[in-house]
Amino acid sequence: ETGVTQTPRHLVMGMTNKKSLKCEQHLGHNAMYWYKQSAKKPLELMFVYNFKEQTENNSVPSRFSPECPNSSHLFLHLHTLQPEDSALYLCASSHNLLPGTGSNYGYTFGSGTRLTVV
Amino acid sequence: AQTVTQSQPEMSVQEAETVTLSCTYDTSENNYYLFWYKQPPSRQMILVIRQEAYKQQNATENRFSVNFQKAAKSFSLKISDSQLGDTAMYFCAFIDTGANSKLTFGKGITLSVRP
């Protein structure tokens, strides 16, 4: 376990459903991220939160709605998705927005949620 | 904008042998960090090794080492004495020290270690 937990591990949803992905970290990190991982493509950064405030939205469609109630929890609310939204959604956290040094170095990732939209 | 390129989609190596994974990047920044992440079938993205651009010495972590060529903007990963557990996708990633910089990944390479 890396300290970043994502649930559910797998999710199948219809295009008219509403569901949420959850990410939780117990590392004392202040920044959290949502990435989308599709086959044969680089990881795509979707959203960034720093101290619960959204600092970046990389032109993500409004059918994806993030929520960060505190520095330890991050949600991704999904509604009226399309089949092309099927992917692995990864959550990550870091001590702050900068890479950091020593033990605070880099991003820590969860195991992701495999989302299939049917 | 920074880009990270991993041109080899997949590689295969015999157990106990050495393999090198390639990565190039493009940036106008002088201060930055480079990473190699491993993603096994469990999907957990695990940090393998990291390199600060201001350090000339190549980073080493047990069987993993890098060849960092700053002028050429090249950052390859060498895995020595390959083990079956090294089978995974490997991603090269970059981040600069700017206030709004985020981790940027390459497409990844699938490494298979043959018994």
Tab-separated table of C-alpha atoms in Angstrom:
chain	number	residue	atom	x	y	z
A	1	GLU	CA	0.000	0.000	0.000
A	2	THR	CA	1.302	3.419	-0.937
A	3	GLY	CA	-0.979	5.417	1.339
A	4	VAL	CA	-3.288	6.479	-1.486
A	5	THR	CA	-6.484	4.414	-1.658
A	6	GLN	CA	-8.966	4.488	-4.518
A	7	THR	CA	-12.448	2.990	-4.587
A	8	PRO	CA	-14.056	1.267	-6.306
A	9	ARG	CA	-11.408	-0.764	-8.049
A	10	HIS	CA	-13.707	-1.510	-10.975
A	11	LEU	CA	-16.828	0.295	-12.165
A	12	VAL	CA	-19.212	-0.432	-15.012
A	13	MET	CA	-21.808	2.211	-15.683
A	14	GLY	CA	-24.352	3.070	-18.305
A	15	MET	CA	-24.287	6.373	-20.129
A	16	THR	CA	-27.228	7.685	-18.115
A	17	ASN	CA	-25.882	6.686	-14.709
A	18	LYS	CA	-24.351	8.885	-12.037
A	19	LYS	CA	-21.458	7.485	-10.053
A	20	SER	CA	-18.513	8.747	-8.034
A	21	LEU	CA	-14.883	7.730	-7.693
A	22	LYS	CA	-13.189	8.196	-4.346
A	23	CYS	CA	-9.568	8.822	-3.440
A	24	GLU	CA	-8.167	9.015	0.072
A	25	GLN	CA	-4.611	9.675	1.230
A	26	HIS	CA	-3.121	9.389	4.690
A	27	LEU	CA	0.260	10.860	3.869
A	28	GLY	CA	-0.325	14.405	5.051
A	29	HIS	CA	-0.035	15.661	1.481
A	30	ASN	CA	-1.580	18.950	0.462
A	31	ALA	CA	-1.952	18.479	-3.286
A	32	MET	CA	-4.110	15.869	-5.037
A	33	TYR	CA	-4.549	15.017	-8.687
A	34	TRP	CA	-6.811	13.094	-11.059
A	35	TYR	CA	-5.199	11.461	-14.087
A	36	LYS	CA	-6.848	9.538	-16.926
A	37	GLN	CA	-4.928	6.596	-18.363
A	38	SER	CA	-6.079	5.296	-21.748
A	39	ALA	CA	-4.410	2.565	-23.757
A	40	LYS	CA	-1.507	3.676	-25.957
A	41	LYS	CA	-1.661	7.249	-24.659
A	42	PRO	CA	0.296	9.162	-22.034
A	43	LEU	CA	-1.380	9.785	-18.725
A	44	GLU	CA	-3.579	12.832	-19.025
A	45	LEU	CA	-3.788	15.238	-16.113
A	46	MET	CA	-7.408	16.157	-15.467
A	47	PHE	CA	-7.624	18.167	-12.241
A	48	VAL	CA	-5.322	19.521	-9.550
A	49	TYR	CA	-6.247	20.518	-6.032
A	50	ASN	CA	-3.961	22.292	-3.598
A	51	PHE	CA	-5.118	22.790	-0.014
A	52	LYS	CA	-8.663	21.841	-1.149
A	53	GLU	CA	-8.724	24.512	-3.837
A	54	GLN	CA	-8.871	23.571	-7.502
A	55	THR	CA	-5.849	25.018	-9.232
A	56	GLU	CA	-6.110	23.342	-12.590
A	57	ASN	CA	-8.760	21.962	-14.930
A	58	ASN	CA	-7.244	20.695	-18.160
A	59	SER	CA	-10.255	21.352	-20.374
A	60	VAL	CA	-12.077	18.386	-18.939
A	61	PRO	CA	-15.713	17.963	-20.079
A	62	SER	CA	-18.296	18.998	-17.526
A	63	ARG	CA	-19.581	15.433	-17.258
A	64	PHE	CA	-16.588	14.980	-14.930
A	65	SER	CA	-17.024	16.967	-11.723
A	66	PRO	CA	-14.313	16.894	-9.047
A	67	GLU	CA	-14.793	17.575	-5.380
A	68	CYS	CA	-12.195	18.017	-2.646
A	69	PRO	CA	-13.823	18.435	0.779
A	70	ASN	CA	-10.465	18.326	2.582
A	71	SER	CA	-6.804	17.689	1.830
A	72	SER	CA	-7.199	13.954	2.440
A	73	HIS	CA	-10.151	13.201	0.187
A	74	LEU	CA	-10.804	13.695	-3.496
A	75	PHE	CA	-13.849	12.656	-5.479
A	76	LEU	CA	-14.649	12.492	-9.155
A	77	HIS	CA	-18.369	12.627	-9.866
A	78	LEU	CA	-19.435	11.118	-13.159
A	79	HIS	CA	-22.652	11.640	-15.109
A	80	THR	CA	-23.817	11.037	-18.671
A	81	LEU	CA	-20.468	9.607	-19.689
A	82	GLN	CA	-19.561	8.380	-23.146
A	83	PRO	CA	-17.976	5.055	-24.112
A	84	GLU	CA	-14.716	6.877	-24.938
A	85	ASP	CA	-14.487	7.851	-21.272
A	86	SER	CA	-13.706	4.234	-20.459
A	87	ALA	CA	-10.200	4.235	-18.961
A	88	LEU	CA	-8.182	3.790	-15.801
A	89	TYR	CA	-8.582	6.801	-13.528
A	90	LEU	CA	-5.639	7.364	-11.251
A	91	CYS	CA	-5.472	9.555	-8.198
A	92	ALA	CA	-2.159	10.913	-6.936
A	93	SER	CA	-0.980	13.139	-4.139
A	94	SER	CA	2.137	15.124	-3.329
A	95	HIS	CA	3.382	17.096	-0.375
A	96	ASN	CA	2.795	20.298	-2.268
A	97	LEU	CA	2.660	21.457	-5.869
A	98	LEU	CA	6.412	21.456	-6.215
A	99	PRO	CA	8.295	18.150	-6.505
A	100	GLY	CA	9.772	18.531	-3.046
A	101	THR	CA	12.910	17.043	-1.660
A	102	GLY	CA	13.885	14.069	0.446
A	103	SER	CA	10.969	12.065	1.751
A	104	ASN	CA	8.501	14.494	0.208
A	105	TYR	CA	9.773	13.817	-3.253
A	106	GLY	CA	7.447	13.140	-6.144
A	107	TYR	CA	3.865	11.975	-6.504
A	108	THR	CA	2.290	8.956	-4.809
A	109	PHE	CA	-0.352	7.119	-6.796
A	110	GLY	CA	-3.314	4.945	-5.976
A	111	SER	CA	-4.152	1.713	-7.828
A	112	GLY	CA	-6.802	3.392	-9.917
A	113	THR	CA	-10.414	2.732	-10.806
A	114	ARG	CA	-11.004	0.813	-14.037
A	115	LEU	CA	-14.066	2.484	-15.528
A	116	THR	CA	-16.115	0.940	-18.309
A	117	VAL	CA	-18.948	2.935	-19.846
A	118	VAL	CA	-21.507	0.838	-21.681
B	1	ALA	CA	5.196	22.999	-23.065
B	2	GLN	CA	7.171	20.023	-21.912
B	3	THR	CA	6.937	16.720	-23.742
B	4	VAL	CA	8.199	13.277	-22.849
B	5	THR	CA	8.813	10.704	-25.573
B	6	GLN	CA	9.135	6.976	-25.170
B	7	SER	CA	9.472	5.654	-28.679
B	8	GLN	CA	9.687	1.928	-27.885
B	9	PRO	CA	6.207	0.500	-27.209
B	10	GLU	CA	7.492	-2.779	-25.848
B	11	MET	CA	10.631	-4.727	-25.048
B	12	SER	CA	11.514	-8.200	-23.894
B	13	VAL	CA	14.504	-9.416	-21.901
B	14	GLN	CA	15.734	-12.737	-20.599
B	15	GLU	CA	15.749	-13.180	-16.862
B	16	ALA	CA	19.093	-12.161	-15.284
B	17	GLU	CA	20.085	-10.054	-18.283
B	18	THR	CA	20.278	-6.291	-18.596
B	19	VAL	CA	17.849	-4.080	-20.461
B	20	THR	CA	17.777	-0.350	-21.187
B	21	LEU	CA	14.604	1.649	-21.652
B	22	SER	CA	14.837	4.924	-23.563
B	23	CYS	CA	13.271	8.287	-22.846
B	24	THR	CA	13.767	11.744	-24.296
B	25	TYR	CA	12.161	14.977	-23.238
B	26	ASP	CA	11.859	18.511	-24.411
B	27	THR	CA	11.977	21.550	-22.200
B	28	SER	CA	13.346	25.063	-22.115
B	29	GLU	CA	13.741	24.923	-18.341
B	30	ASN	CA	17.102	24.441	-16.653
B	31	ASN	CA	15.869	23.104	-13.323
B	32	TYR	CA	13.678	20.050	-13.333
B	33	TYR	CA	13.253	16.485	-12.126
B	34	LEU	CA	12.956	13.244	-14.025
B	35	PHE	CA	11.351	10.028	-12.874
B	36	TRP	CA	10.820	6.453	-13.916
B	37	TYR	CA	7.613	4.854	-12.680
B	38	LYS	CA	6.711	1.172	-12.851
B	39	GLN	CA	3.127	0.005	-13.290
B	40	PRO	CA	2.712	-3.768	-12.825
B	41	PRO	CA	-0.555	-5.581	-13.584
B	42	SER	CA	-1.766	-4.542	-10.136
B	43	ARG	CA	-1.955	-1.021	-11.680
B	44	GLN	CA	-0.112	0.608	-8.779
B	45	MET	CA	2.167	3.307	-10.170
B	46	ILE	CA	5.399	2.820	-8.250
B	47	LEU	CA	8.318	5.246	-8.243
B	48	VAL	CA	11.452	3.421	-9.380
B	49	ILE	CA	14.063	6.135	-9.535
B	50	ARG	CA	14.396	9.898	-9.741
B	51	GLN	CA	16.993	12.357	-10.952
B	52	GLU	CA	17.466	16.038	-10.265
B	53	ALA	CA	18.652	17.894	-13.344
B	54	TYR	CA	21.236	19.891	-11.406
B	55	LYS	CA	22.992	16.709	-10.306
B	56	GLN	CA	25.574	15.427	-12.751
B	57	GLN	CA	25.844	12.056	-11.054
B	58	ASN	CA	23.467	9.443	-12.405
B	59	ALA	CA	20.961	8.108	-9.884
B	60	THR	CA	21.147	4.466	-8.819
B	61	GLU	CA	18.690	2.352	-6.834
B	62	ASN	CA	19.878	-1.228	-6.415
B	63	ARG	CA	19.453	-2.904	-9.827
B	64	PHE	CA	18.077	0.258	-11.415
B	65	SER	CA	20.245	3.048	-12.742
B	66	VAL	CA	19.809	5.913	-15.159
B	67	ASN	CA	21.898	7.460	-17.881
B	68	PHE	CA	21.058	11.144	-17.704
B	69	GLN	CA	22.352	13.194	-20.612
B	70	LYS	CA	21.162	16.741	-19.995
B	71	ALA	CA	22.481	18.262	-23.192
B	72	ALA	CA	20.859	15.549	-25.263
B	73	LYS	CA	17.705	15.638	-23.085
B	74	SER	CA	17.885	11.917	-22.684
B	75	PHE	CA	17.011	9.878	-19.590
B	76	SER	CA	17.317	6.112	-20.038
B	77	LEU	CA	16.685	3.446	-17.418
B	78	LYS	CA	18.951	0.424	-17.096
B	79	ILE	CA	17.674	-2.640	-15.286
B	80	SER	CA	20.404	-5.093	-14.348
B	81	ASP	CA	19.888	-8.739	-13.444
B	82	SER	CA	16.283	-8.601	-14.668
B	83	GLN	CA	13.753	-10.474	-12.569
B	84	LEU	CA	10.321	-11.830	-13.446
B	85	GLY	CA	8.803	-9.269	-11.095
B	86	ASP	CA	10.188	-6.492	-13.280
B	87	THR	CA	7.530	-7.307	-15.880
B	88	ALA	CA	5.427	-4.151	-16.046
B	89	MET	CA	4.799	-0.936	-17.909
B	90	TYR	CA	7.464	1.682	-17.325
B	91	PHE	CA	6.739	5.377	-17.609
B	92	CYS	CA	9.216	8.203	-17.888
B	93	ALA	CA	8.003	11.447	-16.313
B	94	PHE	CA	9.146	15.051	-16.041
B	95	ILE	CA	8.397	18.001	-13.823
B	96	ASP	CA	10.054	21.391	-13.690
B	97	THR	CA	10.372	23.634	-10.665
B	98	GLY	CA	7.912	26.263	-11.816
B	99	ALA	CA	5.086	27.171	-9.490
B	100	ASN	CA	2.417	25.599	-11.670
B	101	SER	CA	4.347	22.661	-13.022
B	102	LYS	CA	2.754	19.233	-13.055
B	103	LEU	CA	4.097	15.748	-13.669
B	104	THR	CA	4.098	14.968	-17.400
B	105	PHE	CA	4.334	11.365	-18.581
B	106	GLY	CA	5.451	9.555	-21.696
B	107	LYS	CA	3.289	6.863	-23.311
B	108	GLY	CA	5.083	4.124	-21.456
B	109	ILE	CA	6.829	0.942	-22.508
B	110	THR	CA	5.734	-2.611	-21.792
B	111	LEU	CA	8.646	-4.705	-20.503
B	112	SER	CA	8.376	-8.475	-20.436
B	113	VAL	CA	10.957	-10.545	-18.584
B	114	ARG	CA	11.203	-14.086	-19.965
B	115	PRO	CA	12.059	-16.983	-17.650
